[in-house]
Short mmCIF file of C-alpha atoms (C1' of nucleotides) in Angstrom, two decimals:
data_model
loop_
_atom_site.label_atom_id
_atom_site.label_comp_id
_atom_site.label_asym_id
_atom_site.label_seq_id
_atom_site.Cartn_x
_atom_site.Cartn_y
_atom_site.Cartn_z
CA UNK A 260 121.27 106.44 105.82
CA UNK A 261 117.91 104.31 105.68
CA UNK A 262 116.33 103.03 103.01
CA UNK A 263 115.92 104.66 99.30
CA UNK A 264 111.95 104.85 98.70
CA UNK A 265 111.07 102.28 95.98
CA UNK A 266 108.58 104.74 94.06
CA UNK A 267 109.55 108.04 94.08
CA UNK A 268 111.72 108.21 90.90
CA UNK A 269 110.87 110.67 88.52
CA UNK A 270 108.41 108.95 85.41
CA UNK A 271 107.43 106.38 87.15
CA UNK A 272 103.73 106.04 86.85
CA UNK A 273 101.13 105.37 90.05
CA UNK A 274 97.54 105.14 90.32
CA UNK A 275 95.40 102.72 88.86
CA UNK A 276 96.75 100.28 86.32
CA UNK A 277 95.30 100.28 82.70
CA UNK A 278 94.44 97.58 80.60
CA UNK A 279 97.65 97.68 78.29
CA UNK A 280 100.09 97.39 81.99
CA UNK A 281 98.01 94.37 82.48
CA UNK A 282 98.27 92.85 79.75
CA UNK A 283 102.00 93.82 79.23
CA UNK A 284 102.40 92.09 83.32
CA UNK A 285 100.68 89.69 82.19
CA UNK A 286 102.20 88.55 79.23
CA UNK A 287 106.42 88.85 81.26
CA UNK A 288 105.04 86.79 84.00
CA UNK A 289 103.75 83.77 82.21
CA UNK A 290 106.54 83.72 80.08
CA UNK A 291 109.29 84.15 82.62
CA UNK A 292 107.76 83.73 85.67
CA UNK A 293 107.95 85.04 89.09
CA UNK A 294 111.57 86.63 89.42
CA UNK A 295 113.20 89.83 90.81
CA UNK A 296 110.22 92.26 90.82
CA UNK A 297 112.55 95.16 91.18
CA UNK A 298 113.38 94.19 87.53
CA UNK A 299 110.25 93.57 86.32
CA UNK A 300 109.01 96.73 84.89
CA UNK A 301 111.95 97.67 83.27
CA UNK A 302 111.72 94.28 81.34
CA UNK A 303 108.57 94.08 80.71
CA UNK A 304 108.49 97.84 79.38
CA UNK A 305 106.73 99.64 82.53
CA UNK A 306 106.88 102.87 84.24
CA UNK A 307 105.95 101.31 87.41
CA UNK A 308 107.80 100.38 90.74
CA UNK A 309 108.58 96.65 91.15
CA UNK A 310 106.67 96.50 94.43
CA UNK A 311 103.19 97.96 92.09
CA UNK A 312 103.94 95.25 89.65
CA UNK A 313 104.14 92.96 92.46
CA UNK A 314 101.08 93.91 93.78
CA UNK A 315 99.08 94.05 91.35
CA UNK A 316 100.12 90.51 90.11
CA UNK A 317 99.27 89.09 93.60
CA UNK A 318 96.12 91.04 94.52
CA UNK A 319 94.69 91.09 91.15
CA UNK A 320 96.35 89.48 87.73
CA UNK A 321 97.33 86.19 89.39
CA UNK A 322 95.60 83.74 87.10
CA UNK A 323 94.43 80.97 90.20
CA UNK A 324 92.15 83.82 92.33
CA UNK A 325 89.22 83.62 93.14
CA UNK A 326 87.04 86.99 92.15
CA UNK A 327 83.96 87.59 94.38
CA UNK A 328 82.54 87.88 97.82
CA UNK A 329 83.67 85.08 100.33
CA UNK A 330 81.56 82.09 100.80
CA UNK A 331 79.96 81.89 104.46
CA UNK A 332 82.51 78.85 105.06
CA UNK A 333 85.30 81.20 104.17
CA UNK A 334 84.35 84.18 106.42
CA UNK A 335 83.91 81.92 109.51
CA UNK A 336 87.88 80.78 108.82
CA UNK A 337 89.15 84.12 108.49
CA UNK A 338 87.13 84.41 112.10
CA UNK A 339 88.61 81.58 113.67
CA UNK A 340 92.23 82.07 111.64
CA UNK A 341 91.69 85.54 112.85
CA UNK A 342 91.22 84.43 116.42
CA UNK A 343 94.50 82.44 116.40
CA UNK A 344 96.72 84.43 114.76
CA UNK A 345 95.64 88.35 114.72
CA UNK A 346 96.30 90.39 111.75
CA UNK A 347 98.28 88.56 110.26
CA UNK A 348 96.54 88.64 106.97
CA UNK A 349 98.72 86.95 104.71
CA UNK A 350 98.96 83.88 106.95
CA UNK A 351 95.25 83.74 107.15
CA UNK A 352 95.17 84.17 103.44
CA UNK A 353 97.42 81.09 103.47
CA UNK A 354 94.85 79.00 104.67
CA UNK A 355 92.36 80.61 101.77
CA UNK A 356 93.42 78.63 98.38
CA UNK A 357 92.86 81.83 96.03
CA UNK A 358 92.39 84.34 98.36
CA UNK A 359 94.88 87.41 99.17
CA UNK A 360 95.96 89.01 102.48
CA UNK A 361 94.45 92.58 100.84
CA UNK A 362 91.17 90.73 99.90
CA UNK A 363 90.70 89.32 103.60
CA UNK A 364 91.82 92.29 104.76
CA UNK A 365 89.47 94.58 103.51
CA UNK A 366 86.53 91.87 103.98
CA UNK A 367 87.60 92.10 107.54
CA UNK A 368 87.18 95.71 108.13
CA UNK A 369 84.31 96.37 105.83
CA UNK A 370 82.17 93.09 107.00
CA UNK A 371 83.13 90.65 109.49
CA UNK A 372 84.32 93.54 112.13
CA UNK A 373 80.32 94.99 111.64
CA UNK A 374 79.06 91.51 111.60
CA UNK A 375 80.96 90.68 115.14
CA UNK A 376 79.94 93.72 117.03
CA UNK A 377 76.65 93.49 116.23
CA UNK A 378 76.45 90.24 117.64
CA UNK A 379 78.02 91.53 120.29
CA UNK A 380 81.75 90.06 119.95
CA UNK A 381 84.39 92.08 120.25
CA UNK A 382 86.60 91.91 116.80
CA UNK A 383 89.73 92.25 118.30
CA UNK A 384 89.75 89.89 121.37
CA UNK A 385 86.73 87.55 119.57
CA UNK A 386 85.11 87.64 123.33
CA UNK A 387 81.66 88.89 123.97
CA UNK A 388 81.46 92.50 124.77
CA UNK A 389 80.07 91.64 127.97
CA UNK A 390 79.23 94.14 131.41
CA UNK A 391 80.78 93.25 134.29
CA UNK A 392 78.52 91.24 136.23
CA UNK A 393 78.16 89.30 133.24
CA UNK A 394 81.77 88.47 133.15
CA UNK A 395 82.25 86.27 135.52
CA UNK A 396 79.39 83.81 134.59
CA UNK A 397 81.08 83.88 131.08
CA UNK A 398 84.63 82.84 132.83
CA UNK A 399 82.90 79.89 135.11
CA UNK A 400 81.44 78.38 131.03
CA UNK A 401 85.05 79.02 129.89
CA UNK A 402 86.68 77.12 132.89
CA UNK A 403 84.04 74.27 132.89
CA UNK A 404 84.59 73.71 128.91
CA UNK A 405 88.55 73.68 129.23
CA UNK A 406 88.26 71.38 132.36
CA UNK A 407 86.00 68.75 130.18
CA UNK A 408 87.13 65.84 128.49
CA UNK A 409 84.92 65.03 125.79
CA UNK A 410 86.64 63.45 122.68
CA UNK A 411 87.01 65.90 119.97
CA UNK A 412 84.09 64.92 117.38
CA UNK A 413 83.61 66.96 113.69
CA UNK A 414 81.23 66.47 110.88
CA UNK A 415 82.90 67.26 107.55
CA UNK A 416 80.36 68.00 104.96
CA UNK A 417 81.56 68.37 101.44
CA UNK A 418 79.80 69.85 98.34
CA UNK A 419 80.45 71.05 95.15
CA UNK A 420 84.45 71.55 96.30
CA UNK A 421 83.28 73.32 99.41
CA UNK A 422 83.67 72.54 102.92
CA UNK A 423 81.87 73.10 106.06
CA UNK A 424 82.61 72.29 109.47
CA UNK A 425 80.19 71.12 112.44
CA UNK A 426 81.96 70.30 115.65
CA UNK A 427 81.64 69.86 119.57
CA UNK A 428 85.02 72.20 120.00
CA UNK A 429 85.23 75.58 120.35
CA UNK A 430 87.15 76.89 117.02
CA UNK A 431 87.80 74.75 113.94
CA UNK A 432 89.62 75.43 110.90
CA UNK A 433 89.91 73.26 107.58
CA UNK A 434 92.04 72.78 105.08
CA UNK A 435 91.25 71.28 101.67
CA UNK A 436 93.00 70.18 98.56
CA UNK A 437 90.72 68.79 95.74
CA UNK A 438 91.78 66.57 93.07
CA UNK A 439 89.32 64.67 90.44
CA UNK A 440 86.52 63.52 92.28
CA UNK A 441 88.42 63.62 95.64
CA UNK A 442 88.83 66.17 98.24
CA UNK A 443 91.76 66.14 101.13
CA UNK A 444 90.37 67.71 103.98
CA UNK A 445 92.91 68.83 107.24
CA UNK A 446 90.64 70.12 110.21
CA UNK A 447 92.11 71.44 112.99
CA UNK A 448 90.19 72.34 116.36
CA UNK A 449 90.86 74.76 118.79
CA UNK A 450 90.61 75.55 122.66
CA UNK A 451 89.12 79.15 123.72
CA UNK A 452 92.92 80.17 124.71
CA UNK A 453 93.56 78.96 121.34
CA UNK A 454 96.02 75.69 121.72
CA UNK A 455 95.07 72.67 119.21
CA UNK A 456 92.98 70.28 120.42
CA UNK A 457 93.63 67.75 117.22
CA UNK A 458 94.42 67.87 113.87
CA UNK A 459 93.09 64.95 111.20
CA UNK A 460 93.21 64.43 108.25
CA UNK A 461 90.91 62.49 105.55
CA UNK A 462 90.31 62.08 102.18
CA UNK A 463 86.76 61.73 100.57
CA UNK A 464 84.83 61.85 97.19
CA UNK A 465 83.31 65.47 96.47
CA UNK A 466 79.58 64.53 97.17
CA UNK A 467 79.48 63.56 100.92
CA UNK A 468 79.29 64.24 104.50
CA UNK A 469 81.76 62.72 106.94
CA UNK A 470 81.93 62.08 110.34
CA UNK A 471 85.94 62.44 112.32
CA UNK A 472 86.20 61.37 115.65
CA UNK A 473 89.67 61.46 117.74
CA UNK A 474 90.37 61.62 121.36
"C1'" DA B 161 68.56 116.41 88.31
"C1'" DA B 162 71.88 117.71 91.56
"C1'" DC B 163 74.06 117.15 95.67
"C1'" DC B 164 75.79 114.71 99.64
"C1'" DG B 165 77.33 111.00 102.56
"C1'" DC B 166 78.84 106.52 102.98
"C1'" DG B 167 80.80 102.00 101.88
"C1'" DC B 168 83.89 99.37 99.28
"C1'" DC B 169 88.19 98.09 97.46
"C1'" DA B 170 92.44 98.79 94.66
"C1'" DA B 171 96.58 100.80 95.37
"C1'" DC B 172 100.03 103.25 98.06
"C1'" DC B 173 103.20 103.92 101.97
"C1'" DG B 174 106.33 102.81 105.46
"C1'" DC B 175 108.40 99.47 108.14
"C1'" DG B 176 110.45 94.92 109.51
"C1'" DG B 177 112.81 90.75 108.25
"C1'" DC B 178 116.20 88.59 105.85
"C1'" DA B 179 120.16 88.00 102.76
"C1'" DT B 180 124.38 89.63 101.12
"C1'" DC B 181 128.57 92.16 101.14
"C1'" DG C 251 128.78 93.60 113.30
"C1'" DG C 252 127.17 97.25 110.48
"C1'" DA C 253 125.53 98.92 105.94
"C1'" DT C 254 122.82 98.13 102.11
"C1'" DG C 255 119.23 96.22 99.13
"C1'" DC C 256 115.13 93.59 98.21
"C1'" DC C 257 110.82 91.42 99.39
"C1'" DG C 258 106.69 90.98 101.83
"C1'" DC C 259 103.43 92.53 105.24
"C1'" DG C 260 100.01 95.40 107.51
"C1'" DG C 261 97.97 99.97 107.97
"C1'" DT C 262 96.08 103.69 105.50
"C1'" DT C 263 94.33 106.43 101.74
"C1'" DG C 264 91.69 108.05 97.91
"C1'" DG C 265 88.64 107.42 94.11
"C1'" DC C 266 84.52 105.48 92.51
"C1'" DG C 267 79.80 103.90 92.72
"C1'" DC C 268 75.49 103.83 94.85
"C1'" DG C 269 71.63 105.10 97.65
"C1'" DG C 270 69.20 108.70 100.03
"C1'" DT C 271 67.46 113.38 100.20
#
DNA sequence: AACCGCGCCAACCGCGGCATC
DNA sequence: GGATGCCGCGGTTGGCGCGGT
């Protein structure tokens, strides 16, 4: 009954990959592309598990990541992703054009979770670690913001293919999609209990700061 | 120079979801 | 509807590098 364990056949190698498995990766997925990863080692002449190869093609070999420490634009969307949707890294990741679930992952317990607590935000519930007393002050703000109706209003600024995000709502997100000279830009904003305010849309040149407005 | 502790990150492990039979 | 197989996800581990003593 159950499952058979994908690694635990006899010669197959684990560990950390060399620069010859690489290569040899490498080399099968180019030319034949993403298909059947349980067969992949066997035709591209490894002693590896298919779910290794696959790993180490999306965490590490995949030709379109980005190497490096986030940018401070990126860390505060895995915060606000985070906020919305948990650990659900590889959704998050979605959001992070050449990014991977294991690389947000591992920025989130190593950085952001330190980062949040010391300024006093819980990581897990993204509220303020707050005492007691202090609590229900913090609920009235909460209650006065969600009862408000300002229109939503966001500043997009845009440099060098990166975006940044000034608004009057609580949580924002963005999206963006860059062609020559022009950058598609989807920015979402959130509520504290995490509903969309507004989602928009808008396309600009790749030097510029723009101003969205919707009610 | 040697040792130790800690942080980081690549890789592993086990499970759930989904498709197929 | 249950069994089986594969893929993908999230949690965890272990090795390496670096700074402090």
């Amino acid at each position: 009954m159950g499952r058979q364990p994908c690694c635990d056949k006899v010669g197959l190698k684990k560990g950390p990959w060399t620069a010859e498995e690489d290569k040899k990766l490498i080399n099968f997925i180019l030319t034949n592309g993403q298909c059947c990863w349980r067969a992949v080692p066997k035709l591209a002449g490894l002693l590896r598990c298919g779910k290794s190869c696959r790993l180490r093609w999306t965490n590490y070999l995949r030709p379109d990541l980005k190497r490096g420490l986030l940018s401070d634009v990126e860390e505060q969307m895995v915060i606000d992703l985070h906020a919305r949707l948990g650990n659900r890294w590889s959704k998050i990741a979605g959001h992070l054009p050449g990014r991977t679930d294991n690389e947000i992952k591992n920025h989130w317990n190593t950085h952001i979770k330190k980062k949040l607590k010391k300024m006093g935000i819980d990581p897990l519930t993204h509220q303020p670690i707050v005492s007691n007393s202090d609590h229900h002050q913090k609920q009235q703000q909460i209650d006065q913001k969600q009862d408000s109706t300002v229109p939503f209003m966001a500043k997009i600024n845009v440099k060098n293919n990166e975006t940044s995000v000034e608004s009057n709502s609580t949580i924002t997100t963005t999206d963006h999609t860059s062609k020559e000279g022009e950058i598609s830009i989807t920015s979402t904003a959130f509520n504290e209990d995490n509903t969309t305010i507004v989602t928009s849309t808008t396309t600009t040149t790749t030097t510029t700061t723009t101003t969205t407005s919707m009610d």
